[in-house]
mmCIF file of C-alpha atoms in Angstrom:
data_model
loop_
_atom_site.group_PDB
_atom_site.id
_atom_site.type_symbol
_atom_site.label_atom_id
_atom_site.label_comp_id
_atom_site.label_asym_id
_atom_site.label_seq_id
_atom_site.Cartn_x
_atom_site.Cartn_y
_atom_site.Cartn_z
ATOM 1 C CA ASN A 16 -0.158 0.104 0.100
ATOM 2 C CA ILE A 17 3.110 2.521 0.866
ATOM 3 C CA ALA A 18 4.745 1.615 -2.533
ATOM 4 C CA LEU A 19 1.473 1.815 -4.432
ATOM 5 C CA GLY A 20 0.655 5.302 -2.786
ATOM 6 C CA ILE A 21 4.008 6.668 -3.243
ATOM 7 C CA PHE A 22 3.939 5.323 -7.198
ATOM 8 C CA LYS A 23 0.628 7.156 -7.407
ATOM 9 C CA ASP A 24 1.755 10.523 -5.832
ATOM 10 C CA SER A 25 4.869 10.606 -7.863
ATOM 11 C CA ILE A 26 3.578 10.032 -11.112
ATOM 12 C CA ARG A 27 0.821 12.479 -10.654
ATOM 13 C CA GLN A 28 3.379 15.450 -9.787
ATOM 14 C CA PRO A 29 3.531 17.851 -12.984
ATOM 15 C CA VAL A 30 7.457 17.654 -12.602
ATOM 16 C CA SER A 31 7.352 14.330 -13.436
ATOM 17 C CA TYR A 32 5.386 14.500 -16.760
ATOM 18 C CA PHE A 33 7.626 17.509 -17.475
ATOM 19 C CA LEU A 34 10.700 15.601 -17.094
ATOM 20 C CA ILE A 35 9.281 12.481 -19.015
ATOM 21 C CA ILE A 36 7.996 14.702 -21.986
ATOM 22 C CA LEU A 37 11.495 17.431 -21.693
ATOM 23 C CA PHE A 38 13.388 14.134 -22.059
ATOM 24 C CA SER A 39 11.671 12.322 -24.594
ATOM 25 C CA ILE A 40 11.840 15.811 -27.014
ATOM 26 C CA LEU A 41 15.644 15.911 -26.063
ATOM 27 C CA ILE A 42 15.960 11.894 -27.227
ATOM 28 C CA MET A 43 14.012 12.705 -30.416
ATOM 29 C CA SER A 44 15.417 15.921 -31.099
ATOM 30 C CA THR A 45 19.162 14.236 -31.295
ATOM 31 C CA ARG A 46 18.180 13.193 -34.508
ATOM 32 C CA VAL A 47 18.038 16.727 -35.952
ATOM 33 C CA ILE A 48 20.795 17.797 -33.565
ATOM 34 C CA THR A 49 23.443 15.617 -35.127
ATOM 35 C CA THR A 50 22.678 16.228 -38.618
ATOM 36 C CA PHE A 51 26.268 17.703 -38.714
ATOM 37 C CA GLY A 52 27.949 15.042 -36.852
ATOM 38 C CA PHE A 53 30.480 14.448 -39.687
ATOM 39 C CA GLY A 54 29.547 10.684 -39.951
ATOM 40 C CA HIS A 55 29.377 10.039 -36.329
ATOM 41 C CA GLU A 56 25.771 10.928 -36.027
ATOM 42 C CA ILE A 57 24.982 7.210 -34.744
ATOM 43 C CA ASN A 58 27.000 7.104 -32.056
ATOM 44 C CA MET A 59 26.429 10.568 -31.179
ATOM 45 C CA ILE A 60 22.470 9.727 -30.916
ATOM 46 C CA ARG A 61 23.449 6.390 -28.765
ATOM 47 C CA GLU A 62 25.179 7.834 -26.170
ATOM 48 C CA MET A 63 23.479 10.713 -26.088
ATOM 49 C CA GLY A 64 20.287 8.796 -25.512
ATOM 50 C CA ILE A 65 21.509 6.548 -22.894
ATOM 51 C CA SER A 66 22.912 9.729 -21.227
ATOM 52 C CA SER A 67 19.210 11.366 -21.244
ATOM 53 C CA ILE A 68 17.695 8.531 -19.751
ATOM 54 C CA THR A 69 20.023 8.306 -17.021
ATOM 55 C CA MET A 70 19.990 11.927 -16.317
ATOM 56 C CA CYS A 71 15.959 12.052 -16.169
ATOM 57 C CA GLY A 72 15.879 9.035 -13.665
ATOM 58 C CA LEU A 73 18.741 10.515 -11.598
ATOM 59 C CA LEU A 74 16.412 13.991 -11.406
ATOM 60 C CA ILE A 75 13.451 12.083 -10.756
ATOM 61 C CA THR A 76 15.171 10.499 -7.773
ATOM 62 C CA ILE A 77 16.489 13.945 -6.351
ATOM 63 C CA LEU A 78 13.341 15.578 -6.825
ATOM 64 C CA ALA A 79 11.216 12.945 -5.049
ATOM 65 C CA SER A 80 13.403 10.969 -2.709
ATOM 66 C CA PRO A 81 14.922 13.715 -0.114
ATOM 67 C CA GLY A 82 11.827 14.969 1.273
ATOM 68 C CA ILE A 83 9.921 11.395 1.264
ATOM 69 C CA ILE A 84 11.177 10.722 4.758
ATOM 70 C CA SER A 85 12.095 14.137 6.225
ATOM 71 C CA GLU A 86 8.874 15.845 5.460
ATOM 72 C CA ASP A 87 6.608 12.915 7.095
ATOM 73 C CA ILE A 88 9.104 13.358 10.373
ATOM 74 C CA ARG A 89 8.710 17.161 10.159
ATOM 75 C CA ASN A 90 4.754 17.303 9.750
ATOM 76 C CA ARG A 91 4.641 14.339 12.252
ATOM 77 C CA THR A 92 2.549 12.105 9.818
ATOM 78 C CA ILE A 93 4.997 9.301 10.360
ATOM 79 C CA LEU A 94 3.814 8.887 13.629
ATOM 80 C CA THR A 95 0.240 7.946 12.099
ATOM 81 C CA VAL A 96 1.863 5.643 9.754
ATOM 82 C CA PHE A 97 3.638 3.791 12.605
ATOM 83 C CA ALA A 98 0.306 3.892 14.695
ATOM 84 C CA LYS A 99 -0.716 1.012 12.050
ATOM 85 C CA PRO A 100 0.697 -2.125 12.402
ATOM 86 C CA ILE A 101 3.289 -1.451 10.169
ATOM 87 C CA ARG A 102 6.701 -2.139 10.935
ATOM 88 C CA ARG A 103 9.500 0.778 10.078
ATOM 89 C CA TRP A 104 11.371 -1.789 7.586
ATOM 90 C CA GLU A 105 8.531 -2.040 5.810
ATOM 91 C CA TYR A 106 7.861 1.385 5.558
ATOM 92 C CA VAL A 107 11.350 2.172 4.320
ATOM 93 C CA MET A 108 11.073 -0.383 1.317
ATOM 94 C CA GLY A 109 7.514 0.664 0.649
ATOM 95 C CA LYS A 110 8.617 4.471 -0.116
ATOM 96 C CA TYR A 111 11.853 2.643 -1.921
ATOM 97 C CA ILE A 112 9.770 0.690 -4.203
ATOM 98 C CA GLY A 113 7.211 3.324 -4.936
ATOM 99 C CA ILE A 114 10.050 5.572 -6.115
ATOM 100 C CA MET A 115 11.511 3.369 -8.494
ATOM 101 C CA LEU A 116 8.387 2.427 -10.080
ATOM 102 C CA THR A 117 7.902 5.745 -11.111
ATOM 103 C CA ILE A 118 11.272 5.755 -12.193
ATOM 104 C CA LEU A 119 10.931 2.891 -14.212
ATOM 105 C CA CYS A 120 7.547 4.213 -15.894
ATOM 106 C CA ALA A 121 10.000 7.004 -16.756
ATOM 107 C CA PHE A 122 12.371 4.486 -18.114
ATOM 108 C CA PHE A 123 9.813 2.718 -20.411
ATOM 109 C CA PHE A 124 8.505 5.782 -21.964
ATOM 110 C CA LEU A 125 11.917 7.328 -22.526
ATOM 111 C CA THR A 126 13.163 3.900 -24.037
ATOM 112 C CA LEU A 127 10.143 3.766 -26.753
ATOM 113 C CA ALA A 128 11.163 7.458 -27.385
ATOM 114 C CA PHE A 129 15.235 6.448 -27.835
ATOM 115 C CA GLY A 130 14.135 3.269 -30.102
ATOM 116 C CA PHE A 131 11.996 5.508 -32.402
ATOM 117 C CA THR A 132 14.655 7.524 -32.422
ATOM 118 C CA LEU A 133 17.040 5.071 -33.788
ATOM 119 C CA TRP A 134 14.714 3.977 -35.966
ATOM 120 C CA TRP A 135 13.654 7.115 -37.456
ATOM 121 C CA LYS A 136 17.605 7.650 -38.339
ATOM 122 C CA GLY A 137 17.865 3.591 -39.562
ATOM 123 C CA ASP A 138 20.328 2.531 -36.767
ATOM 124 C CA ALA A 139 20.900 -1.082 -36.967
ATOM 125 C CA ILE A 140 22.049 -1.006 -33.285
ATOM 126 C CA ASN A 141 21.838 -4.156 -31.183
ATOM 127 C CA TYR A 142 19.035 -3.688 -29.312
ATOM 128 C CA GLY A 143 20.132 -6.318 -26.395
ATOM 129 C CA ASN A 144 23.314 -3.778 -26.091
ATOM 130 C CA MET A 145 20.556 -1.013 -25.624
ATOM 131 C CA ILE A 146 18.315 -2.810 -23.167
ATOM 132 C CA LYS A 147 21.342 -3.903 -21.182
ATOM 133 C CA SER A 148 22.658 -0.061 -21.157
ATOM 134 C CA ILE A 149 19.470 0.804 -19.737
ATOM 135 C CA VAL A 150 19.128 -1.898 -16.992
ATOM 136 C CA LEU A 151 22.420 -1.035 -15.775
ATOM 137 C CA SER A 152 21.510 2.850 -15.746
ATOM 138 C CA TYR A 153 18.274 1.791 -14.005
ATOM 139 C CA GLU A 154 20.126 0.363 -11.398
ATOM 140 C CA LEU A 155 22.645 3.313 -11.047
ATOM 141 C CA THR A 156 19.232 5.613 -10.159
ATOM 142 C CA ALA A 157 18.556 2.602 -7.711
ATOM 143 C CA ILE A 158 21.626 2.818 -5.778
ATOM 144 C CA ILE A 159 21.430 6.837 -5.682
ATOM 145 C CA THR A 160 17.701 6.428 -4.554
ATOM 146 C CA ALA A 161 18.546 3.924 -1.829
ATOM 147 C CA ILE A 162 21.274 6.731 -0.669
ATOM 148 C CA SER A 163 18.888 9.789 -0.827
ATOM 149 C CA LEU A 164 16.258 7.836 1.095
ATOM 150 C CA SER A 165 18.505 6.890 3.732
ATOM 151 C CA LEU A 166 19.635 10.481 4.000
ATOM 152 C CA SER A 167 16.361 11.557 4.141
ATOM 153 C CA ILE A 168 15.647 10.406 8.043
ATOM 154 C CA PHE A 169 18.331 13.252 9.050
ATOM 155 C CA PHE A 170 19.169 15.905 6.479
ATOM 156 C CA PRO A 171 16.825 18.552 4.533
ATOM 157 C CA ILE A 172 15.799 18.312 1.343
ATOM 158 C CA SER A 173 18.254 20.521 0.073
ATOM 159 C CA LEU A 174 21.500 19.393 1.893
ATOM 160 C CA ASN A 175 20.363 15.631 0.847
ATOM 161 C CA ALA A 176 20.117 16.658 -3.190
ATOM 162 C CA VAL A 177 23.536 18.175 -2.673
ATOM 163 C CA ILE A 178 25.058 15.369 -1.103
ATOM 164 C CA CYS A 179 23.587 13.150 -3.790
ATOM 165 C CA LEU A 180 24.596 15.460 -6.465
ATOM 166 C CA PHE A 181 28.531 14.767 -4.921
ATOM 167 C CA ILE A 182 27.784 10.940 -4.700
ATOM 168 C CA TYR A 183 26.765 10.736 -8.468
ATOM 169 C CA SER A 184 29.726 12.774 -9.319
ATOM 170 C CA ILE A 185 32.579 11.453 -7.568
ATOM 171 C CA GLY A 186 31.201 8.108 -7.942
ATOM 172 C CA HIS A 187 32.014 7.823 -11.555
ATOM 173 C CA LEU A 188 35.519 9.474 -10.676
ATOM 174 C CA SER A 189 36.333 6.896 -8.043
ATOM 175 C CA PRO A 190 38.160 4.306 -10.021
ATOM 176 C CA TYR A 191 40.583 7.455 -11.503
ATOM 177 C CA LEU A 192 41.241 9.452 -7.899
ATOM 178 C CA CYS A 193 41.253 6.371 -5.867
ATOM 179 C CA GLY A 194 43.456 4.563 -8.480
ATOM 180 C CA ARG A 195 45.629 7.242 -8.426
ATOM 181 C CA LEU A 196 46.015 7.175 -4.599
ATOM 182 C CA ILE A 197 46.297 3.604 -4.604
ATOM 183 C CA GLU A 198 49.322 3.646 -7.292
ATOM 184 C CA GLN A 199 51.137 6.037 -4.615
ATOM 185 C CA GLY A 200 51.304 3.059 -1.879
ATOM 186 C CA GLY A 201 51.465 3.431 1.914
ATOM 187 C CA VAL A 202 49.178 5.643 3.881
ATOM 188 C CA SER A 203 48.103 6.761 0.514
ATOM 189 C CA ARG A 204 47.032 3.239 -0.718
ATOM 190 C CA LEU A 205 45.005 2.479 2.495
ATOM 191 C CA ILE A 206 42.876 5.539 2.001
ATOM 192 C CA GLY A 207 42.604 4.977 -1.677
ATOM 193 C CA ASN A 208 41.337 1.431 -0.839
ATOM 194 C CA ILE A 209 39.238 2.645 2.097
ATOM 195 C CA ILE A 210 37.297 5.270 -0.001
ATOM 196 C CA TYR A 211 37.009 2.887 -3.222
ATOM 197 C CA SER A 212 34.978 0.226 -0.703
ATOM 198 C CA ILE A 213 32.946 3.131 0.525
ATOM 199 C CA LEU A 214 32.243 4.827 -2.547
ATOM 200 C CA PRO A 215 30.017 3.208 -4.990
ATOM 201 C CA ASN A 216 31.678 3.121 -8.586
ATOM 202 C CA LEU A 217 29.162 4.199 -10.643
ATOM 203 C CA GLU A 218 31.393 4.501 -13.483
ATOM 204 C CA ASP A 219 30.773 0.521 -14.495
ATOM 205 C CA PHE A 220 27.004 1.464 -14.979
ATOM 206 C CA ASN A 221 27.629 4.110 -17.532
ATOM 207 C CA LEU A 222 27.747 2.241 -20.760
ATOM 208 C CA SER A 223 26.980 4.809 -22.999
ATOM 209 C CA SER A 224 30.239 4.766 -24.729
ATOM 210 C CA ALA A 225 30.515 1.167 -25.068
ATOM 211 C CA LEU A 226 26.956 1.639 -27.031
ATOM 212 C CA ALA A 227 27.887 4.338 -28.839
ATOM 213 C CA ILE A 228 30.963 2.425 -30.446
ATOM 214 C CA GLY A 229 28.926 -0.750 -30.767
ATOM 215 C CA THR A 230 31.355 -2.729 -28.143
ATOM 216 C CA PRO A 231 29.443 -5.959 -27.094
ATOM 217 C CA ILE A 232 28.173 -6.248 -23.744
ATOM 218 C CA THR A 233 28.744 -9.467 -22.213
ATOM 219 C CA ASN A 234 26.372 -11.703 -20.434
ATOM 220 C CA GLY A 235 28.746 -11.869 -17.305
ATOM 221 C CA TYR A 236 29.375 -8.421 -17.488
ATOM 222 C CA MET A 237 26.028 -7.640 -16.652
ATOM 223 C CA ILE A 238 25.583 -10.196 -14.074
ATOM 224 C CA ILE A 239 28.749 -9.134 -12.128
ATOM 225 C CA THR A 240 27.304 -5.484 -12.062
ATOM 226 C CA SER A 241 24.058 -5.917 -11.423
ATOM 227 C CA ILE A 242 25.196 -8.172 -8.144
ATOM 228 C CA TYR A 243 27.251 -5.378 -7.246
ATOM 229 C CA GLY A 244 24.332 -2.522 -7.667
ATOM 230 C CA LEU A 245 21.842 -4.670 -5.841
ATOM 231 C CA MET A 246 24.249 -5.454 -2.866
ATOM 232 C CA TYR A 247 25.278 -2.075 -2.994
ATOM 233 C CA ALA A 248 21.730 -0.530 -2.716
ATOM 234 C CA GLY A 249 20.711 -3.431 -0.676
ATOM 235 C CA VAL A 250 23.335 -2.205 1.946
ATOM 236 C CA ILE A 251 22.518 1.040 1.992
ATOM 237 C CA LEU A 252 18.635 0.498 2.383
ATOM 238 C CA PHE A 253 19.661 -1.916 5.414
ATOM 239 C CA ILE A 254 22.014 0.916 7.214
ATOM 240 C CA GLY A 255 18.548 3.103 6.663
ATOM 241 C CA ILE A 256 16.496 0.877 8.210
ATOM 242 C CA LEU A 257 18.589 0.431 10.997
ATOM 243 C CA LEU A 258 19.146 4.128 11.552
ATOM 244 C CA LEU A 259 14.910 4.828 11.458
ATOM 245 C CA GLU A 260 14.848 1.819 13.954
ATOM 246 C CA LYS A 261 17.217 3.890 16.253
ATOM 247 C CA LYS A 262 15.861 7.278 15.977
ATOM 248 C CA GLU A 263 13.409 8.514 18.506
ATOM 249 C CA ILE A 264 10.182 10.397 17.003
ATOM 250 C CA TYR A 265 8.355 12.485 18.892
#
């Protein structure tokens, strides 16, 4: 019931419609924007399409997740929820599933727009690769959503959004930044390994370049990366549930 309620509330928000329509138009407009791509039009459409889908999911996450628990705590509506036979883990998971259903709905329509644009351009793309790229983009948003939802237990909306954007940015750079620290050895190596273990390695989920140049995405890579994403999101949600269990709400 919580998940369905969150999904209905989120999908009815004008901002959700706006983002889906906006990014659908952006994806289809790449057919025209890349006209002067000097032979690289298809590659540009593929890369811009996946990037647009991921960015739309990220924006929905940042706009929907940060206040989804903090507002309930601030308005004391969470006390009404907990007065019912609902456990705190059910509350958190319900919120999480509701947001992910909203993002899934957005991904569905954006994927249709992306596929139509490729067909319009006459691209003989490997649609298996396209779906794999979109699935990993969805898992990337699942990680950010889990982080945002857990942070919303303690942090206000604005600070939560800033932290999530920072984690998203640094998560793509962590393999390079931490790699440089690890190469230096000594204490720097230890620090690099610790940071690399804590931060999500979001670059593994970014297959826009591979899709653009037609590099095959193996099933083995999909399985390993998907397991990593599910485990990371699961651990973050578990921590969030524990924090909410410990938090005294008046």
